[in-house]
C-alpha cells in the first residue's frame, strides 16, 4: 500500500474476543486499520469515533442487542447510511440471509468461514463501493423523481404514493429505484440480485420474487407499475397506468 494512501478503517463488532482479535490481526496483514467493539452499544459509539470506519463487520448474535437492530440504526442515520456492512453469523438459512439483506447488509458471511474468503469479500465490496461512488460523481443524479402517483426522494430514501408516505426498507427502496431508473426494460432476477443487493449474493432468485411481492403490496395501486414477465423477470412500465 502506498504511503500516500490512507488506511481503510474497519470496525469489527464481535463479542467472541478470540475471533475479533483474529480478524483484527488478518485485517492488519492486509493493510487495513481495524478497531473492535464487543457489544452493540459500544459499536454505535465507536462508529462515530475517529478514525471513522470505512466498513463494518457485524456479528448478529451480540450480548446486548441484535446485529439486525444495529444495522437498522446505521441505515437510518444520515452519517452512516452508506457505510458498507458485512454480516457475520452462524445462521445460514436463506430466510436469515433475506432478512439480513432486507435491513441493509451489503454482504452476508456464514460462520465458520474462511478468513481468506472474508478478506476477498471485503476487497470486492470496497471495489464495488468505490466504483458506485465514482459513477455518482461522474453522472448528475436526480434528487426528486415523479412517476404517476409515485414520488421518490432519492438521497432521503423516501417515497410517497398519492402524497401518502410509504415506509420502505433500504433494500425495497433500492429495488424500486433500480426498476424505475430502467423503466421499459426487462430486468432478470439474476441482474436484480447483482445490482440491488450490491454483489452476487449466495441466495436464490426466489428472494427477488419475495421482495417484489412485498414492494407491490406496500405501493398499493402503484404496485401495478411493476410487471412480471414469466420466464424473464420484471419490468417497470414505460408510462404510468391510468
Short mmCIF file of C-alpha atoms in Angstrom, two decimals, residues 24 28 33 50 110 122 163 194 231:
data_model
loop_
_atom_site.label_atom_id
_atom_site.label_comp_id
_atom_site.label_asym_id
_atom_site.label_seq_id
_atom_site.Cartn_x
_atom_site.Cartn_y
_atom_site.Cartn_z
CA UNK A 24 -8.07 -7.71 13.55
CA UNK A 28 -3.76 -5.56 9.67
CA UNK A 33 -6.79 -0.38 10.24
CA UNK A 50 -12.07 8.85 14.82
CA UNK A 110 -21.83 -17.61 7.47
CA UNK A 122 -14.05 -7.23 1.85
CA UNK A 163 -48.97 12.15 -1.22
CA UNK A 194 -26.42 -8.45 -8.52
CA UNK A 231 -39.61 -16.73 -17.52
#
